[in-house]
GROMACS .gro file of N, CA, C and O in nm:
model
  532
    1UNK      N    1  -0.220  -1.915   1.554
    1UNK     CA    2  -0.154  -1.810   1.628
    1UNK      C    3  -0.258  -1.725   1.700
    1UNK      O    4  -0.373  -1.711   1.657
    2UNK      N    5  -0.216  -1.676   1.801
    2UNK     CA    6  -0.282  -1.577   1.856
    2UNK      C    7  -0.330  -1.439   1.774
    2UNK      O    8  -0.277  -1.332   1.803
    3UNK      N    9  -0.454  -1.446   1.648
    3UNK     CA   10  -0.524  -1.331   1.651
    3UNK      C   11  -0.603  -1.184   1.710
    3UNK      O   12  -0.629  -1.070   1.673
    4UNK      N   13  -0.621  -1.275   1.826
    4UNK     CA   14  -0.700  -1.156   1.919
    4UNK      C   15  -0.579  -1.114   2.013
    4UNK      O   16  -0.617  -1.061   2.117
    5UNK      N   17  -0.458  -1.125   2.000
    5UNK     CA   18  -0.388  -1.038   2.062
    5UNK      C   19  -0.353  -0.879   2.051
    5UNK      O   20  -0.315  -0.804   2.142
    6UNK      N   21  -0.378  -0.846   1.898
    6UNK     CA   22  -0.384  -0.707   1.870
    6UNK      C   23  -0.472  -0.612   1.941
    6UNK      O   24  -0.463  -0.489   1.937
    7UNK      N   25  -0.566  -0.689   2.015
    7UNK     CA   26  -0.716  -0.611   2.065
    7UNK      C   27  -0.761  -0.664   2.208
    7UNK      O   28  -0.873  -0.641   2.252
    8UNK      N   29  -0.640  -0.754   2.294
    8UNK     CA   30  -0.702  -0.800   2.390
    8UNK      C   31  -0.576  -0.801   2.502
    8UNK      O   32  -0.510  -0.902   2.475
    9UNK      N   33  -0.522  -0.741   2.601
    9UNK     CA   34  -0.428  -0.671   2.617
    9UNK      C   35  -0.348  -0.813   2.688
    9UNK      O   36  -0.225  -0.823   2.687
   10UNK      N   37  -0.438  -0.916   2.749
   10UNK     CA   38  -0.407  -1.043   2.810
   10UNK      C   39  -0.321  -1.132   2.704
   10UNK      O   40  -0.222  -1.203   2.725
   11UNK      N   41  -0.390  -1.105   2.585
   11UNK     CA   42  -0.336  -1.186   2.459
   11UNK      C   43  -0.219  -1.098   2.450
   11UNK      O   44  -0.118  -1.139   2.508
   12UNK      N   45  -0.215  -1.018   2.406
   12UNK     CA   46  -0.094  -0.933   2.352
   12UNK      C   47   0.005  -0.964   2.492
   12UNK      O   48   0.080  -1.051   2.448
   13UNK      N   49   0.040  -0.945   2.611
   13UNK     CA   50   0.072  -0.991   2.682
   13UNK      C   51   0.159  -1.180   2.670
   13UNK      O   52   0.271  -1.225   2.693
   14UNK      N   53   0.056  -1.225   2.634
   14UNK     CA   54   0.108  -1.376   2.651
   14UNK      C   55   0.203  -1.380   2.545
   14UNK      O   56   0.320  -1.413   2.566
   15UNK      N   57   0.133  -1.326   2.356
   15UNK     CA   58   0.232  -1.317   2.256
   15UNK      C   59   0.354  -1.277   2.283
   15UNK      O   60   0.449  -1.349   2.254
   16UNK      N   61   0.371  -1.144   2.348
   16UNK     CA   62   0.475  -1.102   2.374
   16UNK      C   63   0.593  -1.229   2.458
   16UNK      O   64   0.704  -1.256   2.413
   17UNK      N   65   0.536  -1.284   2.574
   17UNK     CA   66   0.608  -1.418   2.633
   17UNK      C   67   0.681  -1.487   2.521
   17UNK      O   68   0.802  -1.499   2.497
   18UNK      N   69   0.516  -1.553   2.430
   18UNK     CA   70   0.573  -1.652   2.364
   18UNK      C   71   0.659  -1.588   2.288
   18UNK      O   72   0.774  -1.634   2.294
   19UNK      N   73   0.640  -1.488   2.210
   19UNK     CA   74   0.756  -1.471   2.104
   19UNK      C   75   0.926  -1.486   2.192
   19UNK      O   76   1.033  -1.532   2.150
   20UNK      N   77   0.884  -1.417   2.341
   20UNK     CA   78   1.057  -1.396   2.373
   20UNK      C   79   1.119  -1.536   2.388
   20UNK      O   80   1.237  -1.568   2.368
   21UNK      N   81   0.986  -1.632   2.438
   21UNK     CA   82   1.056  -1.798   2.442
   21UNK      C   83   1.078  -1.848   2.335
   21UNK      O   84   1.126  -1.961   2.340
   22UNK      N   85   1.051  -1.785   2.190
   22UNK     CA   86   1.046  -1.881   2.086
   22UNK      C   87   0.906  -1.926   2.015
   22UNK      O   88   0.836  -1.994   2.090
   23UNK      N   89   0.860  -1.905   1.905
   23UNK     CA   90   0.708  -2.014   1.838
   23UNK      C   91   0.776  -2.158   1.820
   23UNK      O   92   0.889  -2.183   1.780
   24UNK      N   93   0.704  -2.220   1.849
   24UNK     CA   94   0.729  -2.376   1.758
   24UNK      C   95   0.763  -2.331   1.658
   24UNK      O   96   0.753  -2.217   1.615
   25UNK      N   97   0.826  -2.464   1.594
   25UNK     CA   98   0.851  -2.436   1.441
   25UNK      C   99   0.701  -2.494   1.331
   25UNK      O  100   0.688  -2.491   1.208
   26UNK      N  101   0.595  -2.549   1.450
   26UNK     CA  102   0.497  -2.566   1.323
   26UNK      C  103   0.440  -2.487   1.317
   26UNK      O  104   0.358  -2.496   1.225
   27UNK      N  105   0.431  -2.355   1.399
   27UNK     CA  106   0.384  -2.171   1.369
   27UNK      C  107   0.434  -2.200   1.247
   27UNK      O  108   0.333  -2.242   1.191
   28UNK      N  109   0.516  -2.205   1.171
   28UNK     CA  110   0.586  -2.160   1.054
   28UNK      C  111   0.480  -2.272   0.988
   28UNK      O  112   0.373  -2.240   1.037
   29UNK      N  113   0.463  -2.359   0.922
   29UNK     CA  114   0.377  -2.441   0.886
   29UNK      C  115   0.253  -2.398   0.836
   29UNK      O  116   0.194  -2.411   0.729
   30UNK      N  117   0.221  -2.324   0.985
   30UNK     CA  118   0.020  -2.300   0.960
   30UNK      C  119   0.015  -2.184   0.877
   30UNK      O  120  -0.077  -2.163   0.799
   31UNK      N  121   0.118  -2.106   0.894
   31UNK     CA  122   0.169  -1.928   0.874
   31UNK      C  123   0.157  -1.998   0.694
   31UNK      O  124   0.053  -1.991   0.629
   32UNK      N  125   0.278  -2.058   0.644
   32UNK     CA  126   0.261  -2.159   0.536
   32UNK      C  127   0.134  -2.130   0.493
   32UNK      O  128   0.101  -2.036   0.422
   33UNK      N  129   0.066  -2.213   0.540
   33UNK     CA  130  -0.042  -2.296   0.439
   33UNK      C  131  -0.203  -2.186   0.473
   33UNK      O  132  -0.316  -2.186   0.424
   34UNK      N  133  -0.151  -2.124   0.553
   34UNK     CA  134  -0.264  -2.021   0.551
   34UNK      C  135  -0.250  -1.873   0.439
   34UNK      O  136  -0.322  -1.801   0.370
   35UNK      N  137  -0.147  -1.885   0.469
   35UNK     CA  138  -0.108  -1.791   0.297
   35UNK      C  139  -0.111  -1.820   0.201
   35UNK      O  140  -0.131  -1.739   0.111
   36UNK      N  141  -0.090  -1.952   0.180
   36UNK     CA  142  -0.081  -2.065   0.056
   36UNK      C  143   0.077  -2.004  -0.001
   36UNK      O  144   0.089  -1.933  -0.101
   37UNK      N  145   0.176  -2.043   0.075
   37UNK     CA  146   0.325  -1.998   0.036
   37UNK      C  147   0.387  -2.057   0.018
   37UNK      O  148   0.349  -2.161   0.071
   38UNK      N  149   0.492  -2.074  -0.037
   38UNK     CA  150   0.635  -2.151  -0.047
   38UNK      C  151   0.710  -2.138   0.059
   38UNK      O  152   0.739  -2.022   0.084
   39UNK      N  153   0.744  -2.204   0.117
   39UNK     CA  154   0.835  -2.246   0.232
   39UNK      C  155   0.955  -2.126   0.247
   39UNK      O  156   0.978  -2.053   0.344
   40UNK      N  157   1.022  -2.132   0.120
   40UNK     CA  158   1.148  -2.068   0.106
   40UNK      C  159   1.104  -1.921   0.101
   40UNK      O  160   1.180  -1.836   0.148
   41UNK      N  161   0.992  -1.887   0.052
   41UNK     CA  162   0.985  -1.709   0.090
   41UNK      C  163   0.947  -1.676   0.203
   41UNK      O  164   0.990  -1.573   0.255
   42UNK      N  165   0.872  -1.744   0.254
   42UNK     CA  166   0.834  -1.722   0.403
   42UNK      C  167   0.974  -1.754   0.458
   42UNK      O  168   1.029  -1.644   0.454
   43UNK      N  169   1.066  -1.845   0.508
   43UNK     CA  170   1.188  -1.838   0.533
   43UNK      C  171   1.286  -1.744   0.516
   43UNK      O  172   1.369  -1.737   0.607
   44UNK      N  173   1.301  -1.649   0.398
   44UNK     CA  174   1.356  -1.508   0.336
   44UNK      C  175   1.360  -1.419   0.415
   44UNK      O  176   1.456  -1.352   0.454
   45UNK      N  177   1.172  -1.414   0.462
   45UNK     CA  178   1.124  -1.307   0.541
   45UNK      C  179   1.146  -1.311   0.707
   45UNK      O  180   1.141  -1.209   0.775
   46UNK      N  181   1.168  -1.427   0.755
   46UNK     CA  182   1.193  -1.464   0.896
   46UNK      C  183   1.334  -1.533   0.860
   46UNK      O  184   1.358  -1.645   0.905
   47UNK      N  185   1.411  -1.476   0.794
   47UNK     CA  186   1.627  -1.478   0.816
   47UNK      C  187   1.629  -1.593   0.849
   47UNK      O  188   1.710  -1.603   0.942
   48UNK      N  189   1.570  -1.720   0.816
   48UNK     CA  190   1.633  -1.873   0.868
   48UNK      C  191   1.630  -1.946   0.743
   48UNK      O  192   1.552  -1.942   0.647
   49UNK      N  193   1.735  -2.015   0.768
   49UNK     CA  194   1.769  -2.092   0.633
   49UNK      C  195   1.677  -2.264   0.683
   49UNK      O  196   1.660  -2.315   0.794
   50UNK      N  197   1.635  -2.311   0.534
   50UNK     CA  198   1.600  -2.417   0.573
   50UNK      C  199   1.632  -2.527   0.649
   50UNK      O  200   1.550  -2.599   0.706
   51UNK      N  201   1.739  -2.538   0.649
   51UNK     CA  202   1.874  -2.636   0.715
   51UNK      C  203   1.800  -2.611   0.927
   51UNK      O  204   1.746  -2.679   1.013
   52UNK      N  205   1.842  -2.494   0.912
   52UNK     CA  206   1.815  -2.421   1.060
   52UNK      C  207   1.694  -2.504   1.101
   52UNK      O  208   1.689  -2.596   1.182
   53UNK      N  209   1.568  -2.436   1.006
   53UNK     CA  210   1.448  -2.519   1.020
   53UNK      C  211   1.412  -2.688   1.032
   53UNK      O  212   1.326  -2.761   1.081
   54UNK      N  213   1.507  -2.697   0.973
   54UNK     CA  214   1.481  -2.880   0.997
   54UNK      C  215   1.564  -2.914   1.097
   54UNK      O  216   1.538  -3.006   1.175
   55UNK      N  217   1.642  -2.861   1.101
   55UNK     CA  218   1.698  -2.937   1.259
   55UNK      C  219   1.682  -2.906   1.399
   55UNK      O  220   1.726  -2.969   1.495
   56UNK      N  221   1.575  -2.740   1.399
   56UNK     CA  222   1.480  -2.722   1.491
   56UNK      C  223   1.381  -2.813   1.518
   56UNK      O  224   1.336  -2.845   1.628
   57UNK      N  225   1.349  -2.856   1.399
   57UNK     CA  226   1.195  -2.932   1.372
   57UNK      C  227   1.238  -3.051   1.445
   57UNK      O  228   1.164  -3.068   1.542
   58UNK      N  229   1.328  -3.139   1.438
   58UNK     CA  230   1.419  -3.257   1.441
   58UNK      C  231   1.435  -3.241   1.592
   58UNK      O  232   1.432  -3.355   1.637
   59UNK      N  233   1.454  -3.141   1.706
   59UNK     CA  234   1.560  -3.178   1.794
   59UNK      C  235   1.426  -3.082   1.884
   59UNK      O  236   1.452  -3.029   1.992
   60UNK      N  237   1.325  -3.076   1.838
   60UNK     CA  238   1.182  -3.017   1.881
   60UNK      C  239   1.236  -2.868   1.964
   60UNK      O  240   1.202  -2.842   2.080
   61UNK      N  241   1.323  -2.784   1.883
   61UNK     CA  242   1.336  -2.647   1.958
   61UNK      C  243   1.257  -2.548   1.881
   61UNK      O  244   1.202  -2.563   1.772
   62UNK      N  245   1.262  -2.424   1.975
   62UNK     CA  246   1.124  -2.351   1.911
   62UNK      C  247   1.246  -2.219   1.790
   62UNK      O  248   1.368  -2.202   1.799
   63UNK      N  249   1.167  -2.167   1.714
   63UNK     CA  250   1.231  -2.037   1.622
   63UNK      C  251   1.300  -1.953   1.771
   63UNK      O  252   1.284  -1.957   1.893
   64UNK      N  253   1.380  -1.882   1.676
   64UNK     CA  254   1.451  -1.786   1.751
   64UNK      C  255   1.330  -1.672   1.832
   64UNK      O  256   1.210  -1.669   1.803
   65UNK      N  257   1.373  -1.619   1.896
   65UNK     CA  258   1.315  -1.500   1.930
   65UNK      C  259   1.282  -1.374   1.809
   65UNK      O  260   1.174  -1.315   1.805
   66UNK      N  261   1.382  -1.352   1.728
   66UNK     CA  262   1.424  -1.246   1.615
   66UNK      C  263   1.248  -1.320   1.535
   66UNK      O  264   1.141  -1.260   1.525
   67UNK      N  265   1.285  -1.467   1.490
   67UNK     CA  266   1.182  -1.495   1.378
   67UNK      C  267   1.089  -1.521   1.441
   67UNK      O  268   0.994  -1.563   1.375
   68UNK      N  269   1.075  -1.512   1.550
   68UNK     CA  270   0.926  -1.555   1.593
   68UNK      C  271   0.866  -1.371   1.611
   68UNK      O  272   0.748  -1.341   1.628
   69UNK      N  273   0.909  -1.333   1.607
   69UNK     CA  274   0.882  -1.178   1.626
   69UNK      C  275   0.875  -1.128   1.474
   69UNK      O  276   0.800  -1.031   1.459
   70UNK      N  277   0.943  -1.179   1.347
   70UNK     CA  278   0.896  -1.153   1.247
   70UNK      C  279   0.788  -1.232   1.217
   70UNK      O  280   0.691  -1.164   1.184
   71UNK      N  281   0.771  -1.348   1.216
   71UNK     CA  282   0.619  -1.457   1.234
   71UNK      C  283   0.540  -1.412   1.282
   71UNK      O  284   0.449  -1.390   1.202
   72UNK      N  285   0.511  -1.369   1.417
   72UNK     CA  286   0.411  -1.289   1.455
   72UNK      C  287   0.367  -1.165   1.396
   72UNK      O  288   0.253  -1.120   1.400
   73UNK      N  289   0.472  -1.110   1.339
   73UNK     CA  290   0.416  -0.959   1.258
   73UNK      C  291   0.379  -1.022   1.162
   73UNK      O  292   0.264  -0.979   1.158
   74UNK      N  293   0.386  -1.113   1.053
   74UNK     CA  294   0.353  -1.185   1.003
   74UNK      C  295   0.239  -1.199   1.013
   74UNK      O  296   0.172  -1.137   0.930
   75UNK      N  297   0.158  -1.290   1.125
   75UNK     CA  298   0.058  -1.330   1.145
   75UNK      C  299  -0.097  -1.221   1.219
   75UNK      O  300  -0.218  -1.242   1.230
   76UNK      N  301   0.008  -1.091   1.258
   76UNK     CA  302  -0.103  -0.970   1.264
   76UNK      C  303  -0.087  -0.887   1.104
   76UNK      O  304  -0.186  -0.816   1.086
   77UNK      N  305  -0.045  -0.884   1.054
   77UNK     CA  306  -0.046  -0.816   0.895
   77UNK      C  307  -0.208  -0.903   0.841
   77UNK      O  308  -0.320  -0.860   0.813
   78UNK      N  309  -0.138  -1.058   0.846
   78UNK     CA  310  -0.291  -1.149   0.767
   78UNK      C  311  -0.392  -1.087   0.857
   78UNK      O  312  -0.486  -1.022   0.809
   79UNK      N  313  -0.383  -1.097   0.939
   79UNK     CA  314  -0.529  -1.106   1.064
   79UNK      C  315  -0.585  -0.961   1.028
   79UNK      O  316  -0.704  -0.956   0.994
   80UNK      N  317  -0.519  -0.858   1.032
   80UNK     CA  318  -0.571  -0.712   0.972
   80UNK      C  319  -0.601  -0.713   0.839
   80UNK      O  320  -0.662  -0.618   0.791
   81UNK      N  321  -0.570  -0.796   0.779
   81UNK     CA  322  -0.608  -0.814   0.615
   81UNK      C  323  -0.733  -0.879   0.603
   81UNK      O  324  -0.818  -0.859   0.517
   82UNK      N  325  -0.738  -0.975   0.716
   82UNK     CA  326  -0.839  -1.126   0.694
   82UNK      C  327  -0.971  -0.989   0.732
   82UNK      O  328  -1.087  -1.006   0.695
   83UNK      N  329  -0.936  -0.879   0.798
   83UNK     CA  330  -1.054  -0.787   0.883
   83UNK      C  331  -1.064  -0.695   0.758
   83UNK      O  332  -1.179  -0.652   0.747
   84UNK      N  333  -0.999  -0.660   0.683
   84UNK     CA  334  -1.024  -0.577   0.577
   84UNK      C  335  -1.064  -0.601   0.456
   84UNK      O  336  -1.110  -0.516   0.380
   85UNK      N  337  -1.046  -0.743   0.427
   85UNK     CA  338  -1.133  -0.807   0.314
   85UNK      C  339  -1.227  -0.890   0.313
   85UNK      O  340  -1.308  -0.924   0.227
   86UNK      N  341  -1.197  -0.935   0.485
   86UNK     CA  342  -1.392  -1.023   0.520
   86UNK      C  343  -1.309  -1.155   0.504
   86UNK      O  344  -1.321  -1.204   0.616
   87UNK      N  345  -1.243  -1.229   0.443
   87UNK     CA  346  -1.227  -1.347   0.379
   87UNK      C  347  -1.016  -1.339   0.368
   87UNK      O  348  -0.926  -1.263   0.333
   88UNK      N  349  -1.050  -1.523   0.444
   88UNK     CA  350  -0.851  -1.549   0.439
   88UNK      C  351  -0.771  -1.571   0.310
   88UNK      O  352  -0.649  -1.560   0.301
   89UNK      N  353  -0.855  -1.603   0.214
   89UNK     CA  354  -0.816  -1.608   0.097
   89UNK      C  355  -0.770  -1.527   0.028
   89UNK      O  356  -0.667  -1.537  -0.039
   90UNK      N  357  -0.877  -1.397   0.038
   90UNK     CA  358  -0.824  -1.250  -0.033
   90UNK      C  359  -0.701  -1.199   0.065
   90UNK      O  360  -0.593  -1.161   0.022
   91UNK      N  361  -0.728  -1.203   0.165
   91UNK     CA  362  -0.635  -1.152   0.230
   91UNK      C  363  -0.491  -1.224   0.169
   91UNK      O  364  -0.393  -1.174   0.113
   92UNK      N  365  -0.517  -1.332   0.196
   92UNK     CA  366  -0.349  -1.391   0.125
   92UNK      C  367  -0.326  -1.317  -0.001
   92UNK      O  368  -0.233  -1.238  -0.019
   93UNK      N  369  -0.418  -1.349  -0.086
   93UNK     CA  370  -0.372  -1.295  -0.215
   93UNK      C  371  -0.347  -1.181  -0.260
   93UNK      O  372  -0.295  -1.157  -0.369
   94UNK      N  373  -0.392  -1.082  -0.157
   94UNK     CA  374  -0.316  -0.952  -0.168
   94UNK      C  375  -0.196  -0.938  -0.093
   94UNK      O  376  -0.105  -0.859  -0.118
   95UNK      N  377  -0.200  -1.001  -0.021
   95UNK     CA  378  -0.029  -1.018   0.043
   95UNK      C  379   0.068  -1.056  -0.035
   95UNK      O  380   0.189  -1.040  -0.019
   96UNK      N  381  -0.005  -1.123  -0.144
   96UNK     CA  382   0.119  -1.191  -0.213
   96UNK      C  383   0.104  -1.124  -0.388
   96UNK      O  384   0.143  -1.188  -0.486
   97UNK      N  385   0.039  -0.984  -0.397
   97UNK     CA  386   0.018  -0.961  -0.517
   97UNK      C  387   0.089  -0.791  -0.531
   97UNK      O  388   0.043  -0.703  -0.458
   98UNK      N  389   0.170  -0.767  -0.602
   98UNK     CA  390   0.233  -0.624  -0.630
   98UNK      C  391   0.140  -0.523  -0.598
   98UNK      O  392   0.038  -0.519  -0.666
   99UNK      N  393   0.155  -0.439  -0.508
   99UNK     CA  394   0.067  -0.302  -0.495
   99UNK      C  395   0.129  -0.164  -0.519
   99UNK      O  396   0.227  -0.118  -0.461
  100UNK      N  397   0.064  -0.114  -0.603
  100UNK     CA  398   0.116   0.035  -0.649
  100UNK      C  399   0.135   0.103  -0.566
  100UNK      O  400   0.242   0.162  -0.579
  101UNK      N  401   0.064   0.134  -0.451
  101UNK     CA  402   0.062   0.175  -0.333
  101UNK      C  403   0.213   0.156  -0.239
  101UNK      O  404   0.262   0.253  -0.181
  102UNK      N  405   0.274   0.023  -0.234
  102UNK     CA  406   0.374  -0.021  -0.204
  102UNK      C  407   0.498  -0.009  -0.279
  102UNK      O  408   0.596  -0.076  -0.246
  103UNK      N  409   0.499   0.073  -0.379
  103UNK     CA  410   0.618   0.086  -0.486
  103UNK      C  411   0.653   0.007  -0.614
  103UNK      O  412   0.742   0.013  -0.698
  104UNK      N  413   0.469  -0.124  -0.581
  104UNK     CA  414   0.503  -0.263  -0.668
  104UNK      C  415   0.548  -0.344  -0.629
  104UNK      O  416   0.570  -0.445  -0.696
  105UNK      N  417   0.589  -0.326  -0.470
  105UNK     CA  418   0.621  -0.399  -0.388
  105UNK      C  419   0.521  -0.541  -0.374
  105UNK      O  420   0.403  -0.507  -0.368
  106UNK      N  421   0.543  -0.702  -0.365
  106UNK     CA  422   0.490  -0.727  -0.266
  106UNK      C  423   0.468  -0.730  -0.146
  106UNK      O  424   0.560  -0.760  -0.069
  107UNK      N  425   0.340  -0.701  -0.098
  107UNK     CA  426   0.304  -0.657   0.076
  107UNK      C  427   0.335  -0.761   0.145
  107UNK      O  428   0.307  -0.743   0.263
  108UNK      N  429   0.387  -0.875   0.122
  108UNK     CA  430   0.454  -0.981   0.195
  108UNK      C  431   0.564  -0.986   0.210
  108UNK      O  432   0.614  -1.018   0.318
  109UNK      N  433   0.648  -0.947   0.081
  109UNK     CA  434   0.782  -0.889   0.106
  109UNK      C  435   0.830  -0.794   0.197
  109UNK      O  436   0.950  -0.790   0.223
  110UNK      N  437   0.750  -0.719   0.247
  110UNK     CA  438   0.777  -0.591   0.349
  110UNK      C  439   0.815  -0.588   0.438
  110UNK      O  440   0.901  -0.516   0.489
  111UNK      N  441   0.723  -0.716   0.492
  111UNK     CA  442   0.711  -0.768   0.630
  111UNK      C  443   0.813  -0.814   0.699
  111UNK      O  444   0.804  -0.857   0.814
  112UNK      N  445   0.965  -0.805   0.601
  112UNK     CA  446   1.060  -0.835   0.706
  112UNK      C  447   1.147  -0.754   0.767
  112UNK      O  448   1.265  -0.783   0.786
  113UNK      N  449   1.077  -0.623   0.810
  113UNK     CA  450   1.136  -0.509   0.858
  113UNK      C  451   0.992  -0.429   0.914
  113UNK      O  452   0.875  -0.422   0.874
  114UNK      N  453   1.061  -0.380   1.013
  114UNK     CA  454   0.945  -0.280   1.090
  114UNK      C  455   0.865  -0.183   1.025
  114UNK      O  456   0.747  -0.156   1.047
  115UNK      N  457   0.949  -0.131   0.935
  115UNK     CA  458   0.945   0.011   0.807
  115UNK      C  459   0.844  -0.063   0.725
  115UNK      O  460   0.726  -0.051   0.690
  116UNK      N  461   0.918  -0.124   0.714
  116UNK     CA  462   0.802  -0.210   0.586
  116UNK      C  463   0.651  -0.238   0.637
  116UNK      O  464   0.548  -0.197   0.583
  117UNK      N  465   0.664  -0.329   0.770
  117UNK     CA  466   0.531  -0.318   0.793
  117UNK      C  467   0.447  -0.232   0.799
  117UNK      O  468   0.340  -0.257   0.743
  118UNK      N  469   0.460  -0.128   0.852
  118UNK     CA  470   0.400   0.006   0.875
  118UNK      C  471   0.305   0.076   0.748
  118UNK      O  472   0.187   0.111   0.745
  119UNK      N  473   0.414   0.077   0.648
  119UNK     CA  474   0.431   0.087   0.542
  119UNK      C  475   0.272  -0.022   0.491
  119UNK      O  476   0.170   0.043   0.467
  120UNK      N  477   0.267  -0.152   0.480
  120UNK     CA  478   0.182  -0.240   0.458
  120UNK      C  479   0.053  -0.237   0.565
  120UNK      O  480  -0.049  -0.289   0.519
  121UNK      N  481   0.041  -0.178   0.712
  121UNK     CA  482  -0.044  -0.165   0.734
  121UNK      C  483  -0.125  -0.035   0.770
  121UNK      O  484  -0.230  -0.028   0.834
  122UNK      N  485  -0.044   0.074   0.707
  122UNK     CA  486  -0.109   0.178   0.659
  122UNK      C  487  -0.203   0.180   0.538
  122UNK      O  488  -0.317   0.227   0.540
  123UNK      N  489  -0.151   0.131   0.447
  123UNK     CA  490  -0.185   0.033   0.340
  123UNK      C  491  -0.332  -0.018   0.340
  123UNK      O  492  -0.422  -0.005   0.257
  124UNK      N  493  -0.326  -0.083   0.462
  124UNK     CA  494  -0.415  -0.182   0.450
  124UNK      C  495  -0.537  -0.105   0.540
  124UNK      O  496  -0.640  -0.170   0.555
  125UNK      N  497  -0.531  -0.010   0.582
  125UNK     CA  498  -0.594   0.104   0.679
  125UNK      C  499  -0.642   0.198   0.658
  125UNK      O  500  -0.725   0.261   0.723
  126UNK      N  501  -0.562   0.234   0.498
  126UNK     CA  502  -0.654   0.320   0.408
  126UNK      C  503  -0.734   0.225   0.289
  126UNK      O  504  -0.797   0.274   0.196
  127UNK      N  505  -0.722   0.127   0.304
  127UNK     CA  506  -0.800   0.026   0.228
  127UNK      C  507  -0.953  -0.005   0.311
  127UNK      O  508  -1.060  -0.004   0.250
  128UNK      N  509  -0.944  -0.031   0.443
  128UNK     CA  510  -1.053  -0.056   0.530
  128UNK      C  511  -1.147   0.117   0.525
  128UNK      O  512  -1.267   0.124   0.497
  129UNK      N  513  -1.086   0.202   0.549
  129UNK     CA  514  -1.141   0.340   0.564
  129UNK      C  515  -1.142   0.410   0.448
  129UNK      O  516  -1.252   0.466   0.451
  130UNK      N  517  -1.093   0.439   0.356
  130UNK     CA  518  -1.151   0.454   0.203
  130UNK      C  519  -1.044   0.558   0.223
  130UNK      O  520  -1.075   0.676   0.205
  131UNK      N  521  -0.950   0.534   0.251
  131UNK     CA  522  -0.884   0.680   0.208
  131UNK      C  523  -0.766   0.666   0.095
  131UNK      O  524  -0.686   0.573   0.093
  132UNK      N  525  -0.770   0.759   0.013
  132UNK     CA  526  -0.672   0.728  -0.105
  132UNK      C  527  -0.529   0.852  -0.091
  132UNK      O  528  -0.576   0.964  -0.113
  133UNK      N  529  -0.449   0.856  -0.076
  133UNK     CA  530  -0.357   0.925  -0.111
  133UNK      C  531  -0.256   0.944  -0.229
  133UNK      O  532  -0.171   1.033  -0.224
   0.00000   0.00000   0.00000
């Protein structure tokens, strides 16, 4: 996915396109296996049932607009994480680990609402800058 779109106004620009046309459905895939996730929670978080997904996959149409716009928030949450812990690994694994900070929430769970994100990358902003509240 497009990482340097958060910081490069050409990128952010094009994301914006692609999301309104749709991601492929193997965005969902890399999004997958770069978190090291289960299919079905990542699916939870972007409102498509598996069924949906395979017969996108099948008939080569791209995600909705709605989930490709949660996928992409998705994929800037990791990318600000991957920048706040140095490493894609940690970053996943705090995405996918209860934070007190978050209510005990997982910070992956959040992500399927605007509130939530905010919420997770404030989070992750007083984690980079040392600030504790």
């Amino acid at each position: 996915m497009a990482h340097a779109a958060s910081v490069n106004p050409v990128a952010t620009t094009l994301m914006i396109g692609a999301v309104r046309k749709g991601l492929p459905t193997g965005k969902l895939t890399q999004m997958e296996q770069l978190l090291a996730v289960d299919r079905p929670l990542l699916l939870r978080i972007l409102g498509v049932s598996e069924r949906t997904i395979q017969r996108k996959h099948v008939l080569s149409e791209r995600l909705s607009p709605a989930a490709s716009d949660r996928l992409s928030r998705i994929d800037r949450i990791y990318t600000l994480a991957v920048e706040v812990f140095g490493d894609g690994q940690k970053a996943a694994q705090w995405l996918k680990r209860p934070s007190r900070a978050l209510a005990n929430e997982l910070p992956l769970n959040l992500l399927d609402t605007d509130a939530g994100t905010q919420q997770v990358e404030r989070e992750l902003r007083q984690i980079q800058y040392g600030f504790v509240y």
